[in-house]
Amino acid sequence: MESGFIIRQYGQKDIEILHDEVVFKGFYTMKRVQFRHRLFSGEMSGVVTREVLTKNEATAVVLYDPQRDNVVLVEQVRIGAVNPTSHASPWLLELVAGMIETGEQPDEVAMRESEEEAGVKPTRLYPIMQFWDSPGGMSERIHLFAGRVDSSQVGGIYGVPEENEDICVHVVQREVAYQWLESGKINNGVAVIGLQWLQLNYVKLQQLWQ
């Protein structure tokens, strides 16, 4: 059954920014933006006001050992997961990840963060995808990689002391990591996307990285 609407391909030219101001600047920056956008009818919308958390782009890495079929995960406390009314722990199991600083390339950050957070240096990187983290109110875009590692000597506590990082490294079988995802033990979006991709593509990585 046809909807009666014309399928349109809209882009940046179909949004008009009317006002853009910084309302808070700290570790992150919060902006208030007023804009109008093209409707699917072809007309323009009314004025929309939104607050946007602006962050640098970031890199995340699925650290995978194709020989042992292991995944390297990191665990650390996350302030956004603190909820006094919940029994769920704010210490989350995650992928290695970090923000891209000015002048850095995404693959360079993948290597740096792997060493800082997990004490391991990938011997190969495989670009997976780029995706928006939470574009309804945040400007962060994630560059996701798979990284080939030898997990036999991986483990311990890592992080940058000057940044008060306290990161515990876990080495788990790929199937176990995926079971943790299905059970909700792994419950943050970047790790879910990365591990789901790995579950679909681990055979390809094993063949590629032999």
PDB file of C-alpha atoms in Angstrom:
ATOM      1  CA  MET A   1       0.000   0.000   0.000  1.00  0.00           C
ATOM      2  CA  GLU A   2       1.443   3.355  -1.016  1.00  0.00           C
ATOM      3  CA  SER A   3       1.731   6.056   1.645  1.00  0.00           C
ATOM      4  CA  GLY A   4       1.069   8.947  -0.729  1.00  0.00           C
ATOM      5  CA  PHE A   5       4.245  10.731   0.377  1.00  0.00           C
ATOM      6  CA  ILE A   6       7.230  11.420  -1.838  1.00  0.00           C
ATOM      7  CA  ILE A   7      10.474   9.911  -0.546  1.00  0.00           C
ATOM      8  CA  ARG A   8      12.922  12.795  -0.108  1.00  0.00           C
ATOM      9  CA  GLN A   9      16.662  12.795   0.551  1.00  0.00           C
ATOM     10  CA  TYR A  10      17.368  15.664   2.925  1.00  0.00           C
ATOM     11  CA  GLY A  11      20.769  17.035   3.925  1.00  0.00           C
ATOM     12  CA  GLN A  12      22.506  19.852   5.757  1.00  0.00           C
ATOM     13  CA  LYS A  13      20.995  22.430   3.411  1.00  0.00           C
ATOM     14  CA  ASP A  14      17.538  21.507   4.687  1.00  0.00           C
ATOM     15  CA  ILE A  15      18.237  22.771   8.228  1.00  0.00           C
ATOM     16  CA  GLU A  16      18.365  26.478   9.051  1.00  0.00           C
ATOM     17  CA  ILE A  17      20.233  27.413  12.265  1.00  0.00           C
ATOM     18  CA  LEU A  18      18.587  30.509  13.733  1.00  0.00           C
ATOM     19  CA  HIS A  19      20.511  30.808  16.998  1.00  0.00           C
ATOM     20  CA  ASP A  20      23.461  28.938  18.512  1.00  0.00           C
ATOM     21  CA  GLU A  21      24.829  29.838  21.955  1.00  0.00           C
ATOM     22  CA  VAL A  22      27.030  28.236  24.608  1.00  0.00           C
ATOM     23  CA  VAL A  23      25.086  27.974  27.863  1.00  0.00           C
ATOM     24  CA  PHE A  24      27.668  26.000  29.861  1.00  0.00           C
ATOM     25  CA  LYS A  25      31.338  25.150  29.414  1.00  0.00           C
ATOM     26  CA  GLY A  26      33.083  22.659  31.675  1.00  0.00           C
ATOM     27  CA  PHE A  27      34.525  19.219  30.972  1.00  0.00           C
ATOM     28  CA  TYR A  28      31.967  19.190  28.151  1.00  0.00           C
ATOM     29  CA  THR A  29      30.176  22.086  26.458  1.00  0.00           C
ATOM     30  CA  MET A  30      26.409  22.559  26.386  1.00  0.00           C
ATOM     31  CA  LYS A  31      24.833  24.620  23.620  1.00  0.00           C
ATOM     32  CA  ARG A  32      21.289  25.858  23.082  1.00  0.00           C
ATOM     33  CA  VAL A  33      20.322  25.772  19.426  1.00  0.00           C
ATOM     34  CA  GLN A  34      17.229  27.120  17.678  1.00  0.00           C
ATOM     35  CA  PHE A  35      16.567  25.814  14.183  1.00  0.00           C
ATOM     36  CA  ARG A  36      13.999  25.056  11.524  1.00  0.00           C
ATOM     37  CA  HIS A  37      14.070  22.013   9.265  1.00  0.00           C
ATOM     38  CA  ARG A  38      12.423  20.735   6.128  1.00  0.00           C
ATOM     39  CA  LEU A  39       9.370  18.552   6.759  1.00  0.00           C
ATOM     40  CA  PHE A  40       8.618  15.408   4.796  1.00  0.00           C
ATOM     41  CA  SER A  41       5.745  17.357   3.261  1.00  0.00           C
ATOM     42  CA  GLY A  42       8.290  19.722   1.735  1.00  0.00           C
ATOM     43  CA  GLU A  43       7.325  22.653   3.972  1.00  0.00           C
ATOM     44  CA  MET A  44       9.501  24.137   6.730  1.00  0.00           C
ATOM     45  CA  SER A  45       8.925  23.363  10.414  1.00  0.00           C
ATOM     46  CA  GLY A  46       8.350  25.858  13.179  1.00  0.00           C
ATOM     47  CA  VAL A  47      11.229  26.933  15.406  1.00  0.00           C
ATOM     48  CA  VAL A  48      12.703  24.039  17.413  1.00  0.00           C
ATOM     49  CA  THR A  49      14.817  24.674  20.540  1.00  0.00           C
ATOM     50  CA  ARG A  50      17.213  22.012  21.776  1.00  0.00           C
ATOM     51  CA  GLU A  51      20.121  21.777  24.197  1.00  0.00           C
ATOM     52  CA  VAL A  52      23.058  19.858  22.702  1.00  0.00           C
ATOM     53  CA  LEU A  53      26.002  18.361  24.575  1.00  0.00           C
ATOM     54  CA  THR A  54      28.978  18.962  22.289  1.00  0.00           C
ATOM     55  CA  LYS A  55      31.861  16.500  22.504  1.00  0.00           C
ATOM     56  CA  ASN A  56      34.873  15.615  20.403  1.00  0.00           C
ATOM     57  CA  GLU A  57      34.553  12.618  18.150  1.00  0.00           C
ATOM     58  CA  ALA A  58      35.732   9.398  19.774  1.00  0.00           C
ATOM     59  CA  THR A  59      37.308   6.061  18.919  1.00  0.00           C
ATOM     60  CA  ALA A  60      36.330   2.650  20.317  1.00  0.00           C
ATOM     61  CA  VAL A  61      38.099  -0.667  19.755  1.00  0.00           C
ATOM     62  CA  VAL A  62      36.876  -4.262  19.868  1.00  0.00           C
ATOM     63  CA  LEU A  63      40.109  -5.889  21.082  1.00  0.00           C
ATOM     64  CA  TYR A  64      39.997  -9.425  19.729  1.00  0.00           C
ATOM     65  CA  ASP A  65      42.414 -12.351  19.889  1.00  0.00           C
ATOM     66  CA  PRO A  66      41.556 -14.509  16.844  1.00  0.00           C
ATOM     67  CA  GLN A  67      43.847 -17.358  17.916  1.00  0.00           C
ATOM     68  CA  ARG A  68      42.253 -17.834  21.354  1.00  0.00           C
ATOM     69  CA  ASP A  69      38.820 -16.412  20.426  1.00  0.00           C
ATOM     70  CA  ASN A  70      39.076 -13.965  23.323  1.00  0.00           C
ATOM     71  CA  VAL A  71      37.780 -10.437  23.794  1.00  0.00           C
ATOM     72  CA  VAL A  72      39.482  -7.809  25.967  1.00  0.00           C
ATOM     73  CA  LEU A  73      37.031  -5.660  27.926  1.00  0.00           C
ATOM     74  CA  VAL A  74      37.623  -2.842  30.403  1.00  0.00           C
ATOM     75  CA  GLU A  75      35.650  -2.022  33.545  1.00  0.00           C
ATOM     76  CA  GLN A  76      35.387   1.415  35.136  1.00  0.00           C
ATOM     77  CA  VAL A  77      32.943   3.613  37.017  1.00  0.00           C
ATOM     78  CA  ARG A  78      30.711   5.894  34.907  1.00  0.00           C
ATOM     79  CA  ILE A  79      29.018   8.920  36.481  1.00  0.00           C
ATOM     80  CA  GLY A  80      26.136   8.780  33.998  1.00  0.00           C
ATOM     81  CA  ALA A  81      25.208   5.328  35.305  1.00  0.00           C
ATOM     82  CA  VAL A  82      25.001   6.441  38.950  1.00  0.00           C
ATOM     83  CA  ASN A  83      21.388   6.131  40.126  1.00  0.00           C
ATOM     84  CA  PRO A  84      20.673   6.017  43.889  1.00  0.00           C
ATOM     85  CA  THR A  85      17.278   4.409  43.265  1.00  0.00           C
ATOM     86  CA  SER A  86      18.774   1.502  41.300  1.00  0.00           C
ATOM     87  CA  HIS A  87      20.655  -1.602  42.415  1.00  0.00           C
ATOM     88  CA  ALA A  88      22.566  -1.738  39.100  1.00  0.00           C
ATOM     89  CA  SER A  89      26.280  -1.061  39.425  1.00  0.00           C
ATOM     90  CA  PRO A  90      27.741   2.091  37.785  1.00  0.00           C
ATOM     91  CA  TRP A  91      30.929   0.108  37.075  1.00  0.00           C
ATOM     92  CA  LEU A  92      30.425  -0.842  33.431  1.00  0.00           C
ATOM     93  CA  LEU A  93      32.042  -3.399  31.144  1.00  0.00           C
ATOM     94  CA  GLU A  94      33.089  -1.520  28.036  1.00  0.00           C
ATOM     95  CA  LEU A  95      35.292  -1.451  24.978  1.00  0.00           C
ATOM     96  CA  VAL A  96      38.529   0.505  25.061  1.00  0.00           C
ATOM     97  CA  ALA A  97      37.621   4.016  23.919  1.00  0.00           C
ATOM     98  CA  GLY A  98      38.730   7.624  24.043  1.00  0.00           C
ATOM     99  CA  MET A  99      38.155  11.080  22.623  1.00  0.00           C
ATOM    100  CA  ILE A 100      39.986  12.250  19.508  1.00  0.00           C
ATOM    101  CA  GLU A 101      42.064  15.312  20.320  1.00  0.00           C
ATOM    102  CA  THR A 102      42.893  18.070  17.837  1.00  0.00           C
ATOM    103  CA  GLY A 103      45.368  16.836  15.241  1.00  0.00           C
ATOM    104  CA  GLU A 104      44.825  13.134  15.971  1.00  0.00           C
ATOM    105  CA  GLN A 105      43.488  10.507  13.596  1.00  0.00           C
ATOM    106  CA  PRO A 106      40.929   7.913  14.777  1.00  0.00           C
ATOM    107  CA  ASP A 107      43.326   4.995  14.278  1.00  0.00           C
ATOM    108  CA  GLU A 108      46.025   6.765  16.299  1.00  0.00           C
ATOM    109  CA  VAL A 109      43.587   7.136  19.188  1.00  0.00           C
ATOM    110  CA  ALA A 110      42.699   3.451  18.924  1.00  0.00           C
ATOM    111  CA  MET A 111      46.345   2.541  19.454  1.00  0.00           C
ATOM    112  CA  ARG A 112      46.911   5.076  22.244  1.00  0.00           C
ATOM    113  CA  GLU A 113      43.814   4.170  24.214  1.00  0.00           C
ATOM    114  CA  SER A 114      44.473   0.431  23.900  1.00  0.00           C
ATOM    115  CA  GLU A 115      47.833   0.918  25.598  1.00  0.00           C
ATOM    116  CA  GLU A 116      46.565   3.399  28.216  1.00  0.00           C
ATOM    117  CA  GLU A 117      43.414   1.510  29.196  1.00  0.00           C
ATOM    118  CA  ALA A 118      44.336  -2.144  28.615  1.00  0.00           C
ATOM    119  CA  GLY A 119      48.126  -2.290  28.453  1.00  0.00           C
ATOM    120  CA  VAL A 120      48.059  -3.888  25.017  1.00  0.00           C
ATOM    121  CA  LYS A 121      49.102  -2.694  21.561  1.00  0.00           C
ATOM    122  CA  PRO A 122      47.041  -4.045  18.637  1.00  0.00           C
ATOM    123  CA  THR A 123      49.103  -5.461  15.794  1.00  0.00           C
ATOM    124  CA  ARG A 124      46.326  -4.831  13.276  1.00  0.00           C
ATOM    125  CA  LEU A 125      43.345  -2.486  13.095  1.00  0.00           C
ATOM    126  CA  TYR A 126      40.202  -3.126  11.073  1.00  0.00           C
ATOM    127  CA  PRO A 127      37.819  -0.173  10.569  1.00  0.00           C
ATOM    128  CA  ILE A 128      34.243  -1.287  11.280  1.00  0.00           C
ATOM    129  CA  MET A 129      31.980   1.759  11.039  1.00  0.00           C
ATOM    130  CA  GLN A 130      31.222   5.268  12.195  1.00  0.00           C
ATOM    131  CA  PHE A 131      28.014   6.032  14.080  1.00  0.00           C
ATOM    132  CA  TRP A 132      26.344   8.734  16.146  1.00  0.00           C
ATOM    133  CA  ASP A 133      26.254   7.921  19.847  1.00  0.00           C
ATOM    134  CA  SER A 134      23.057   9.747  20.872  1.00  0.00           C
ATOM    135  CA  PRO A 135      22.279  12.369  18.206  1.00  0.00           C
ATOM    136  CA  GLY A 136      19.010  13.538  19.752  1.00  0.00           C
ATOM    137  CA  GLY A 137      20.986  15.638  22.226  1.00  0.00           C
ATOM    138  CA  MET A 138      24.710  14.965  21.769  1.00  0.00           C
ATOM    139  CA  SER A 139      27.139  15.671  18.932  1.00  0.00           C
ATOM    140  CA  GLU A 140      29.525  12.744  19.565  1.00  0.00           C
ATOM    141  CA  ARG A 141      30.371  10.432  16.660  1.00  0.00           C
ATOM    142  CA  ILE A 142      32.146   7.119  17.288  1.00  0.00           C
ATOM    143  CA  HIS A 143      34.820   5.609  15.027  1.00  0.00           C
ATOM    144  CA  LEU A 144      34.666   1.871  15.730  1.00  0.00           C
ATOM    145  CA  PHE A 145      37.592  -0.469  15.040  1.00  0.00           C
ATOM    146  CA  ALA A 146      38.494  -4.076  15.644  1.00  0.00           C
ATOM    147  CA  GLY A 147      42.016  -4.554  16.968  1.00  0.00           C
ATOM    148  CA  ARG A 148      44.071  -7.763  16.720  1.00  0.00           C
ATOM    149  CA  VAL A 149      45.767  -8.599  20.026  1.00  0.00           C
ATOM    150  CA  ASP A 150      47.532 -11.426  21.822  1.00  0.00           C
ATOM    151  CA  SER A 151      45.484 -11.813  24.994  1.00  0.00           C
ATOM    152  CA  SER A 152      47.787 -14.335  26.683  1.00  0.00           C
ATOM    153  CA  GLN A 153      49.558 -11.694  28.800  1.00  0.00           C
ATOM    154  CA  VAL A 154      46.714  -9.189  29.142  1.00  0.00           C
ATOM    155  CA  GLY A 155      45.182  -8.219  32.482  1.00  0.00           C
ATOM    156  CA  GLY A 156      45.609  -5.890  35.428  1.00  0.00           C
ATOM    157  CA  ILE A 157      44.711  -2.336  36.397  1.00  0.00           C
ATOM    158  CA  TYR A 158      45.423   0.504  33.994  1.00  0.00           C
ATOM    159  CA  GLY A 159      44.476   4.109  33.240  1.00  0.00           C
ATOM    160  CA  VAL A 160      46.074   7.548  33.384  1.00  0.00           C
ATOM    161  CA  PRO A 161      46.646   8.521  37.057  1.00  0.00           C
ATOM    162  CA  GLU A 162      46.521  12.260  36.256  1.00  0.00           C
ATOM    163  CA  GLU A 163      42.981  11.732  34.950  1.00  0.00           C
ATOM    164  CA  ASN A 164      41.994   9.628  37.993  1.00  0.00           C
ATOM    165  CA  GLU A 165      41.365   6.632  35.750  1.00  0.00           C
ATOM    166  CA  ASP A 166      41.039   3.272  37.488  1.00  0.00           C
ATOM    167  CA  ILE A 167      40.423   0.625  34.842  1.00  0.00           C
ATOM    168  CA  CYS A 168      40.249  -3.126  35.374  1.00  0.00           C
ATOM    169  CA  VAL A 169      41.022  -5.269  32.325  1.00  0.00           C
ATOM    170  CA  HIS A 170      39.104  -8.494  31.666  1.00  0.00           C
ATOM    171  CA  VAL A 171      39.885 -11.215  29.120  1.00  0.00           C
ATOM    172  CA  VAL A 172      36.865 -13.361  28.287  1.00  0.00           C
ATOM    173  CA  GLN A 173      35.864 -15.836  25.627  1.00  0.00           C
ATOM    174  CA  ARG A 174      33.940 -14.247  22.764  1.00  0.00           C
ATOM    175  CA  GLU A 175      30.903 -16.453  23.435  1.00  0.00           C
ATOM    176  CA  VAL A 176      30.945 -15.473  27.115  1.00  0.00           C
ATOM    177  CA  ALA A 177      31.090 -11.777  26.221  1.00  0.00           C
ATOM    178  CA  TYR A 178      28.102 -12.256  23.932  1.00  0.00           C
ATOM    179  CA  GLN A 179      26.206 -14.104  26.692  1.00  0.00           C
ATOM    180  CA  TRP A 180      26.905 -11.155  28.982  1.00  0.00           C
ATOM    181  CA  LEU A 181      25.453  -8.877  26.323  1.00  0.00           C
ATOM    182  CA  GLU A 182      22.305 -10.980  25.998  1.00  0.00           C
ATOM    183  CA  SER A 183      21.834 -11.147  29.779  1.00  0.00           C
ATOM    184  CA  GLY A 184      22.265  -7.387  30.214  1.00  0.00           C
ATOM    185  CA  LYS A 185      25.545  -7.585  32.101  1.00  0.00           C
ATOM    186  CA  ILE A 186      27.047  -5.569  29.253  1.00  0.00           C
ATOM    187  CA  ASN A 187      24.616  -2.697  28.873  1.00  0.00           C
ATOM    188  CA  ASN A 188      26.262   0.298  27.214  1.00  0.00           C
ATOM    189  CA  GLY A 189      25.589   1.094  23.585  1.00  0.00           C
ATOM    190  CA  VAL A 190      29.124   1.190  22.170  1.00  0.00           C
ATOM    191  CA  ALA A 191      30.010  -2.213  23.641  1.00  0.00           C
ATOM    192  CA  VAL A 192      26.698  -3.707  22.482  1.00  0.00           C
ATOM    193  CA  ILE A 193      27.266  -2.518  18.907  1.00  0.00           C
ATOM    194  CA  GLY A 194      30.886  -3.663  18.876  1.00  0.00           C
ATOM    195  CA  LEU A 195      30.215  -7.115  20.307  1.00  0.00           C
ATOM    196  CA  GLN A 196      27.215  -7.695  18.062  1.00  0.00           C
ATOM    197  CA  TRP A 197      29.391  -6.845  15.068  1.00  0.00           C
ATOM    198  CA  LEU A 198      32.074  -9.225  16.318  1.00  0.00           C
ATOM    199  CA  GLN A 199      29.565 -12.044  16.755  1.00  0.00           C
ATOM    200  CA  LEU A 200      28.561 -11.635  13.118  1.00  0.00           C
ATOM    201  CA  ASN A 201      32.093 -11.197  11.758  1.00  0.00           C
ATOM    202  CA  TYR A 202      34.567 -13.094  13.968  1.00  0.00           C
ATOM    203  CA  VAL A 203      35.112 -15.808  11.335  1.00  0.00           C
ATOM    204  CA  LYS A 204      36.076 -13.135   8.817  1.00  0.00           C
ATOM    205  CA  LEU A 205      38.563 -11.657  11.289  1.00  0.00           C
ATOM    206  CA  GLN A 206      40.031 -15.071  12.052  1.00  0.00           C
ATOM    207  CA  GLN A 207      40.594 -15.664   8.345  1.00  0.00           C
ATOM    208  CA  LEU A 208      41.941 -12.154   7.774  1.00  0.00           C
ATOM    209  CA  TRP A 209      44.293 -12.184  10.744  1.00  0.00           C
ATOM    210  CA  GLN A 210      45.768 -15.670  10.459  1.00  0.00           C
TER     211      GLN A 210
END
